[in-house]
Amino acid sequence: MSNSQRGCEYELDPPEPNCLTEEDLGEDGVWRCPHDARAGENLCIFHKSKSKKESEEVTQAVLKAINDSPIKSDQSNGYRGTEFIGAKFGQLELSDQNIKSQSTIDFRCAVFHDELSAEEAVFEGPVDFGGASFYSRVNFNGSSFESDVCFSNSKFRDLAQFKSISASHHVDFTDVVFDDAVLFRGSVFQGPVDFSGSEFNHTVSGNFMESEFECGLVFERVNVRGDFGFERAKFNSDVSLRMTRFNSSVAFEEMKINGDLNLDGAEFKDHIYFTNKSPYSYEEISDAVGEVQISGEVTPSHRRNYKYPYERVLFSHASDNE
């Protein structure tokens, strides 16, 4: 360390639920920042309060720390420069950036006071937003995740846009709170996707219209308070909506599932929109359907003859040749 710098004094006693692991913490159970502070200051640029730094300078510091990370994976184990745990951000602009790092880009427990924009960004390595708080809009439209991406236990207070993203590995949105709409329209997920335990609290909660899932979707124990849409989504593996509660209308029009559908314990409190396209719908999904409670109106998109019980006609199960 040069004479003009000193270690950042920021420490994080992890909150509950804890998004950190024992490996992240010292013997006293506290995480300590690895970055340097400027001479005469106690905190690095990432942990200084928003009012005491310029957003553009912070963005450049984030990109420099990532660009300085080792290229080879066997050299990245001891590198901590991509740890931005507990950081405080104003506007962070990562749009159109090709972000390469063997080390995880680590934003766990970070606070984003202003917009995070990563439109058309490419994340070649893993990125972790576990336990982060977003108080303004988030824009990942058109971004590409080429490794694991995690938002577990994060909180979105404003609009979250993930339209037309591509994700080749595991996507983790477990136990997330969305207080505004979240949009995934036209996105492609090649790895498994998990939203278990999450909450969608806005009147227009979410949209997976025209998205594709290659390795299935786990949407279990989710509480959806607003309108939600899976129109024309395509699932090439299993889908689980087990124990999920839809308190407002939900659209499944022209949704295709080339796998098993699990609705055990799901509840539908309002309108359900669907298209009964497949002649195999009744028989092929019957084994996957458990107890489904419907207190609202079931509205077929195309008026056809359909049979009771309702759970046999809620979803179209696409045949292999469709």
Short mmCIF file of C-alpha atoms in Angstrom, two decimals:
data_model
loop_
_atom_site.label_atom_id
_atom_site.label_comp_id
_atom_site.label_asym_id
_atom_site.label_seq_id
_atom_site.Cartn_x
_atom_site.Cartn_y
_atom_site.Cartn_z
CA MET A 1 0.00 0.00 0.00
CA SER A 2 1.41 3.45 -0.96
CA ASN A 3 1.78 6.33 1.49
CA SER A 4 -1.15 8.10 -0.20
CA GLN A 5 -3.57 5.30 0.58
CA ARG A 6 -4.88 3.36 3.53
CA GLY A 7 -7.23 0.43 3.91
CA CYS A 8 -10.96 1.07 3.85
CA GLU A 9 -12.38 0.76 7.36
CA TYR A 10 -15.82 -0.42 6.25
CA GLU A 11 -17.04 -3.55 8.02
CA LEU A 12 -20.27 -5.45 7.47
CA ASP A 13 -21.94 -7.46 10.17
CA PRO A 14 -24.17 -9.42 7.82
CA PRO A 15 -27.93 -8.86 8.16
CA GLU A 16 -30.53 -11.57 8.31
CA PRO A 17 -31.10 -13.35 6.06
CA ASN A 18 -27.35 -13.54 5.59
CA CYS A 19 -26.28 -13.39 1.95
CA LEU A 20 -22.63 -14.00 2.89
CA THR A 21 -20.91 -17.28 3.72
CA GLU A 22 -18.46 -18.19 6.47
CA GLU A 23 -15.66 -18.01 3.91
CA ASP A 24 -16.43 -14.32 3.37
CA LEU A 25 -16.13 -13.43 7.05
CA GLY A 26 -13.29 -13.03 9.49
CA GLU A 27 -12.99 -14.98 12.71
CA ASP A 28 -15.23 -12.40 14.41
CA GLY A 29 -18.01 -12.98 11.86
CA VAL A 30 -17.51 -9.62 10.10
CA TRP A 31 -16.74 -8.87 6.44
CA ARG A 32 -13.99 -6.29 5.81
CA CYS A 33 -13.56 -4.27 2.65
CA PRO A 34 -10.44 -5.10 0.57
CA HIS A 35 -10.25 -1.72 -1.21
CA ASP A 36 -8.07 1.27 -0.47
CA ALA A 37 -9.22 4.63 0.84
CA ARG A 38 -7.59 7.88 -0.20
CA ALA A 39 -5.22 9.70 2.13
CA GLY A 40 -7.10 11.40 4.94
CA GLU A 41 -10.25 9.31 4.38
CA ASN A 42 -11.56 6.29 6.22
CA LEU A 43 -13.70 4.76 3.46
CA CYS A 44 -13.04 3.69 -0.12
CA ILE A 45 -14.97 5.21 -3.00
CA PHE A 46 -17.48 2.36 -2.94
CA HIS A 47 -18.45 2.74 0.72
CA LYS A 48 -18.46 6.52 0.98
CA SER A 49 -21.97 7.93 1.12
CA LYS A 50 -23.64 8.80 -2.18
CA SER A 51 -23.50 12.54 -1.47
CA LYS A 52 -19.70 12.53 -1.12
CA LYS A 53 -18.78 11.11 -4.54
CA GLU A 54 -19.55 11.46 -8.24
CA SER A 55 -21.44 8.62 -9.92
CA GLU A 56 -19.24 8.67 -13.02
CA GLU A 57 -16.12 8.32 -10.90
CA VAL A 58 -17.64 5.34 -9.08
CA THR A 59 -18.57 3.69 -12.38
CA GLN A 60 -15.00 4.05 -13.65
CA ALA A 61 -13.65 2.64 -10.39
CA VAL A 62 -15.94 -0.40 -10.68
CA LEU A 63 -14.85 -1.06 -14.26
CA LYS A 64 -11.16 -0.62 -13.38
CA ALA A 65 -11.40 -3.08 -10.49
CA ILE A 66 -13.03 -5.62 -12.83
CA ASN A 67 -10.53 -5.02 -15.64
CA ASP A 68 -7.65 -5.48 -13.19
CA SER A 69 -8.86 -8.93 -12.18
CA PRO A 70 -6.74 -11.93 -13.25
CA ILE A 71 -7.56 -13.43 -16.62
CA LYS A 72 -6.73 -17.00 -15.57
CA SER A 73 -9.04 -18.76 -13.14
CA ASP A 74 -6.16 -20.30 -11.16
CA GLN A 75 -4.96 -16.78 -10.30
CA SER A 76 -8.33 -15.42 -9.24
CA ASN A 77 -8.77 -17.23 -5.91
CA GLY A 78 -6.99 -14.59 -3.85
CA TYR A 79 -8.20 -11.56 -5.82
CA ARG A 80 -10.83 -9.50 -3.99
CA GLY A 81 -10.94 -6.44 -6.20
CA THR A 82 -14.35 -7.39 -7.62
CA GLU A 83 -15.95 -7.42 -4.15
CA PHE A 84 -18.35 -4.47 -3.84
CA ILE A 85 -20.21 -5.95 -0.88
CA GLY A 86 -22.24 -3.37 1.01
CA ALA A 87 -21.31 -0.62 -1.47
CA LYS A 88 -23.42 2.53 -1.79
CA PHE A 89 -24.15 3.60 -5.35
CA GLY A 90 -25.77 6.57 -7.00
CA GLN A 91 -26.25 6.04 -10.73
CA LEU A 92 -24.20 3.11 -12.02
CA GLU A 93 -23.81 2.97 -15.79
CA LEU A 94 -22.67 -0.38 -17.19
CA SER A 95 -24.54 -0.29 -20.50
CA ASP A 96 -22.74 -1.70 -23.56
CA GLN A 97 -19.85 -2.91 -21.42
CA ASN A 98 -18.16 -6.27 -22.03
CA ILE A 99 -17.43 -7.27 -18.44
CA LYS A 100 -14.80 -10.00 -18.16
CA SER A 101 -13.75 -11.51 -14.87
CA GLN A 102 -12.86 -14.95 -13.56
CA SER A 103 -13.74 -13.69 -10.08
CA THR A 104 -17.39 -13.17 -9.17
CA ILE A 105 -18.60 -9.59 -9.67
CA ASP A 106 -19.90 -9.28 -6.13
CA PHE A 107 -22.59 -6.70 -5.32
CA ARG A 108 -24.07 -8.57 -2.35
CA CYS A 109 -25.83 -6.32 0.18
CA ALA A 110 -25.08 -3.27 -2.00
CA VAL A 111 -27.50 -0.32 -2.04
CA PHE A 112 -28.40 1.30 -5.38
CA HIS A 113 -30.00 4.68 -4.65
CA ASP A 114 -30.28 5.72 -8.32
CA GLU A 115 -30.67 3.86 -11.60
CA LEU A 116 -28.57 0.83 -12.41
CA SER A 117 -28.29 0.59 -16.18
CA ALA A 118 -26.65 -2.44 -17.77
CA GLU A 119 -28.48 -2.40 -21.11
CA GLU A 120 -26.80 -4.57 -23.76
CA ALA A 121 -24.01 -5.42 -21.29
CA VAL A 122 -22.19 -8.76 -21.47
CA PHE A 123 -21.22 -10.45 -18.20
CA GLU A 124 -18.73 -13.17 -19.07
CA GLY A 125 -18.20 -14.27 -15.47
CA PRO A 126 -20.51 -14.88 -12.52
CA VAL A 127 -22.32 -11.91 -10.99
CA ASP A 128 -23.98 -11.79 -7.57
CA PHE A 129 -26.53 -9.19 -6.38
CA GLY A 130 -27.66 -11.28 -3.40
CA GLY A 131 -29.29 -9.16 -0.70
CA ALA A 132 -28.94 -5.94 -2.73
CA SER A 133 -31.48 -3.10 -2.50
CA PHE A 134 -32.57 -1.18 -5.60
CA TYR A 135 -34.40 2.07 -4.85
CA SER A 136 -34.59 3.28 -8.44
CA ARG A 137 -35.07 1.69 -11.85
CA VAL A 138 -32.99 -1.25 -13.00
CA ASN A 139 -32.36 -1.79 -16.70
CA PHE A 140 -30.75 -5.01 -17.94
CA ASN A 141 -32.60 -5.01 -21.29
CA GLY A 142 -30.69 -6.97 -23.93
CA SER A 143 -27.94 -7.99 -21.54
CA SER A 144 -26.16 -11.33 -21.69
CA PHE A 145 -25.15 -13.46 -18.71
CA GLU A 146 -22.61 -16.11 -19.69
CA SER A 147 -22.22 -17.57 -16.22
CA ASP A 148 -24.32 -17.82 -13.05
CA VAL A 149 -26.33 -14.76 -11.98
CA CYS A 150 -27.86 -14.34 -8.52
CA PHE A 151 -30.37 -11.83 -7.11
CA SER A 152 -31.42 -13.94 -4.12
CA ASN A 153 -32.94 -11.97 -1.20
CA SER A 154 -32.69 -8.69 -3.12
CA LYS A 155 -35.35 -5.96 -3.06
CA PHE A 156 -36.57 -3.99 -6.08
CA ARG A 157 -38.48 -0.83 -5.08
CA ASP A 158 -38.91 0.48 -8.65
CA LEU A 159 -39.35 -0.92 -12.16
CA ALA A 160 -37.00 -3.83 -12.99
CA GLN A 161 -36.43 -4.45 -16.71
CA PHE A 162 -34.85 -7.68 -17.96
CA LYS A 163 -36.39 -7.71 -21.45
CA SER A 164 -34.65 -9.83 -24.11
CA ILE A 165 -31.84 -10.94 -21.84
CA SER A 166 -29.98 -14.19 -22.48
CA ALA A 167 -28.71 -16.35 -19.63
CA SER A 168 -26.70 -19.48 -20.30
CA HIS A 169 -26.34 -20.74 -16.72
CA HIS A 170 -28.24 -20.76 -13.43
CA VAL A 171 -30.48 -17.75 -12.69
CA ASP A 172 -31.40 -17.28 -9.02
CA PHE A 173 -34.26 -14.94 -8.01
CA THR A 174 -35.23 -16.79 -4.83
CA ASP A 175 -36.84 -14.83 -1.97
CA VAL A 176 -36.82 -11.56 -3.93
CA VAL A 177 -39.27 -8.72 -3.27
CA PHE A 178 -40.55 -6.83 -6.34
CA ASP A 179 -42.52 -3.73 -5.28
CA ASP A 180 -42.91 -2.57 -8.89
CA ALA A 181 -43.29 -4.43 -12.18
CA VAL A 182 -40.59 -6.78 -13.45
CA LEU A 183 -40.36 -7.44 -17.19
CA PHE A 184 -38.68 -10.49 -18.77
CA ARG A 185 -40.43 -10.35 -22.15
CA GLY A 186 -38.57 -12.12 -24.94
CA SER A 187 -35.79 -13.45 -22.71
CA VAL A 188 -33.98 -16.76 -23.26
CA PHE A 189 -32.87 -18.91 -20.33
CA GLN A 190 -30.64 -21.85 -21.20
CA GLY A 191 -30.00 -22.83 -17.60
CA PRO A 192 -32.37 -23.46 -14.67
CA VAL A 193 -34.39 -20.51 -13.35
CA ASP A 194 -35.65 -20.25 -9.77
CA PHE A 195 -38.07 -17.68 -8.29
CA SER A 196 -39.03 -19.69 -5.21
CA GLY A 197 -40.34 -17.72 -2.24
CA SER A 198 -40.46 -14.38 -4.07
CA GLU A 199 -43.11 -11.65 -3.81
CA PHE A 200 -44.59 -9.60 -6.66
CA ASN A 201 -46.42 -6.67 -5.08
CA HIS A 202 -47.30 -4.29 -7.93
CA THR A 203 -50.70 -4.09 -9.62
CA VAL A 204 -48.96 -5.14 -12.86
CA SER A 205 -46.51 -7.57 -11.31
CA GLY A 206 -44.63 -9.43 -14.03
CA ASN A 207 -44.36 -10.39 -17.65
CA PHE A 208 -42.62 -13.44 -19.14
CA MET A 209 -44.34 -13.03 -22.50
CA GLU A 210 -42.54 -14.84 -25.36
CA SER A 211 -39.70 -15.97 -23.10
CA GLU A 212 -38.02 -19.36 -23.56
CA PHE A 213 -36.87 -21.72 -20.82
CA GLU A 214 -34.62 -24.61 -21.80
CA CYS A 215 -34.07 -26.14 -18.36
CA GLY A 216 -37.31 -25.42 -16.59
CA LEU A 217 -38.78 -22.85 -14.24
CA VAL A 218 -39.25 -23.19 -10.49
CA PHE A 219 -41.92 -20.70 -9.39
CA GLU A 220 -42.86 -22.25 -6.05
CA ARG A 221 -44.32 -20.60 -2.93
CA VAL A 222 -44.52 -17.30 -4.82
CA ASN A 223 -47.04 -14.63 -3.84
CA VAL A 224 -48.27 -12.65 -6.87
CA ARG A 225 -50.50 -9.71 -5.95
CA GLY A 226 -50.87 -8.13 -9.41
CA ASP A 227 -51.55 -9.13 -13.01
CA PHE A 228 -49.02 -11.58 -14.43
CA GLY A 229 -48.37 -12.91 -17.93
CA PHE A 230 -46.81 -16.02 -19.48
CA GLU A 231 -48.33 -15.47 -22.94
CA ARG A 232 -46.56 -17.37 -25.73
CA ALA A 233 -43.80 -18.47 -23.36
CA LYS A 234 -42.11 -21.75 -24.27
CA PHE A 235 -40.84 -24.26 -21.74
CA ASN A 236 -38.67 -27.14 -22.98
CA SER A 237 -38.52 -28.74 -19.56
CA ASP A 238 -40.54 -28.93 -16.36
CA VAL A 239 -42.48 -26.05 -14.80
CA SER A 240 -43.41 -25.92 -11.13
CA LEU A 241 -45.97 -23.44 -9.78
CA ARG A 242 -46.40 -25.48 -6.60
CA MET A 243 -47.94 -23.60 -3.64
CA THR A 244 -47.94 -20.33 -5.60
CA ARG A 245 -50.77 -17.85 -5.09
CA PHE A 246 -52.02 -15.64 -7.91
CA ASN A 247 -54.17 -12.94 -6.30
CA SER A 248 -54.95 -11.16 -9.57
CA SER A 249 -55.39 -12.19 -13.20
CA VAL A 250 -52.82 -14.39 -14.89
CA ALA A 251 -52.45 -15.07 -18.62
CA PHE A 252 -51.21 -18.37 -20.06
CA GLU A 253 -52.37 -17.76 -23.63
CA GLU A 254 -50.53 -19.93 -26.18
CA MET A 255 -48.01 -21.05 -23.56
CA LYS A 256 -46.25 -24.29 -24.54
CA ILE A 257 -44.79 -26.81 -22.11
CA ASN A 258 -42.66 -29.71 -23.33
CA GLY A 259 -42.29 -31.15 -19.84
CA ASP A 260 -44.19 -31.77 -16.63
CA LEU A 261 -46.36 -29.10 -15.03
CA ASN A 262 -46.70 -29.11 -11.23
CA LEU A 263 -49.63 -27.14 -9.79
CA ASP A 264 -49.83 -28.83 -6.39
CA GLY A 265 -51.43 -26.43 -3.94
CA ALA A 266 -51.51 -23.47 -6.34
CA GLU A 267 -54.25 -20.88 -5.86
CA PHE A 268 -55.85 -18.66 -8.49
CA LYS A 269 -57.92 -15.83 -7.01
CA ASP A 270 -58.92 -13.98 -10.18
CA HIS A 271 -59.31 -14.36 -13.95
CA ILE A 272 -57.24 -16.99 -15.76
CA TYR A 273 -56.70 -16.59 -19.48
CA PHE A 274 -55.59 -19.52 -21.61
CA THR A 275 -55.78 -21.06 -25.06
CA ASN A 276 -56.67 -24.71 -25.22
CA LYS A 277 -54.68 -25.57 -28.35
CA SER A 278 -53.53 -29.09 -27.74
CA PRO A 279 -55.77 -32.14 -28.08
CA TYR A 280 -53.58 -33.75 -25.40
CA SER A 281 -54.20 -31.11 -22.73
CA TYR A 282 -56.66 -33.00 -20.52
CA GLU A 283 -54.81 -36.31 -20.36
CA GLU A 284 -51.18 -35.24 -20.42
CA ILE A 285 -51.28 -32.69 -17.62
CA SER A 286 -53.64 -34.58 -15.33
CA ASP A 287 -50.87 -36.38 -13.44
CA ALA A 288 -49.08 -33.08 -12.72
CA VAL A 289 -52.11 -31.23 -11.43
CA GLY A 290 -52.73 -31.26 -7.71
CA GLU A 291 -55.21 -29.28 -5.65
CA VAL A 292 -55.95 -26.05 -7.49
CA GLN A 293 -58.23 -23.49 -5.89
CA ILE A 294 -60.07 -21.15 -8.24
CA SER A 295 -62.24 -18.38 -6.83
CA GLY A 296 -62.25 -16.14 -9.90
CA GLU A 297 -63.51 -16.51 -13.45
CA VAL A 298 -61.91 -18.88 -15.95
CA THR A 299 -61.89 -17.17 -19.35
CA PRO A 300 -60.89 -19.19 -22.44
CA SER A 301 -59.22 -17.08 -25.12
CA HIS A 302 -61.08 -18.98 -27.83
CA ARG A 303 -64.58 -20.15 -27.04
CA ARG A 304 -64.55 -23.90 -27.36
CA ASN A 305 -66.28 -26.74 -25.63
CA TYR A 306 -64.37 -27.51 -22.47
CA LYS A 307 -64.96 -29.80 -19.58
CA TYR A 308 -64.83 -29.70 -15.81
CA PRO A 309 -62.87 -29.84 -13.57
CA TYR A 310 -61.24 -26.53 -14.42
CA GLU A 311 -57.71 -27.68 -13.69
CA ARG A 312 -57.84 -29.95 -16.73
CA VAL A 313 -58.17 -27.02 -19.13
CA LEU A 314 -56.04 -24.29 -17.64
CA PHE A 315 -52.92 -25.02 -19.65
CA SER A 316 -52.02 -26.23 -23.12
CA HIS A 317 -49.40 -28.97 -23.13
CA ALA A 318 -47.63 -28.71 -26.49
CA SER A 319 -46.97 -31.91 -28.36
CA ASP A 320 -43.49 -32.69 -29.66
CA ASN A 321 -44.41 -31.89 -33.25
CA GLU A 322 -45.88 -28.44 -32.58
#
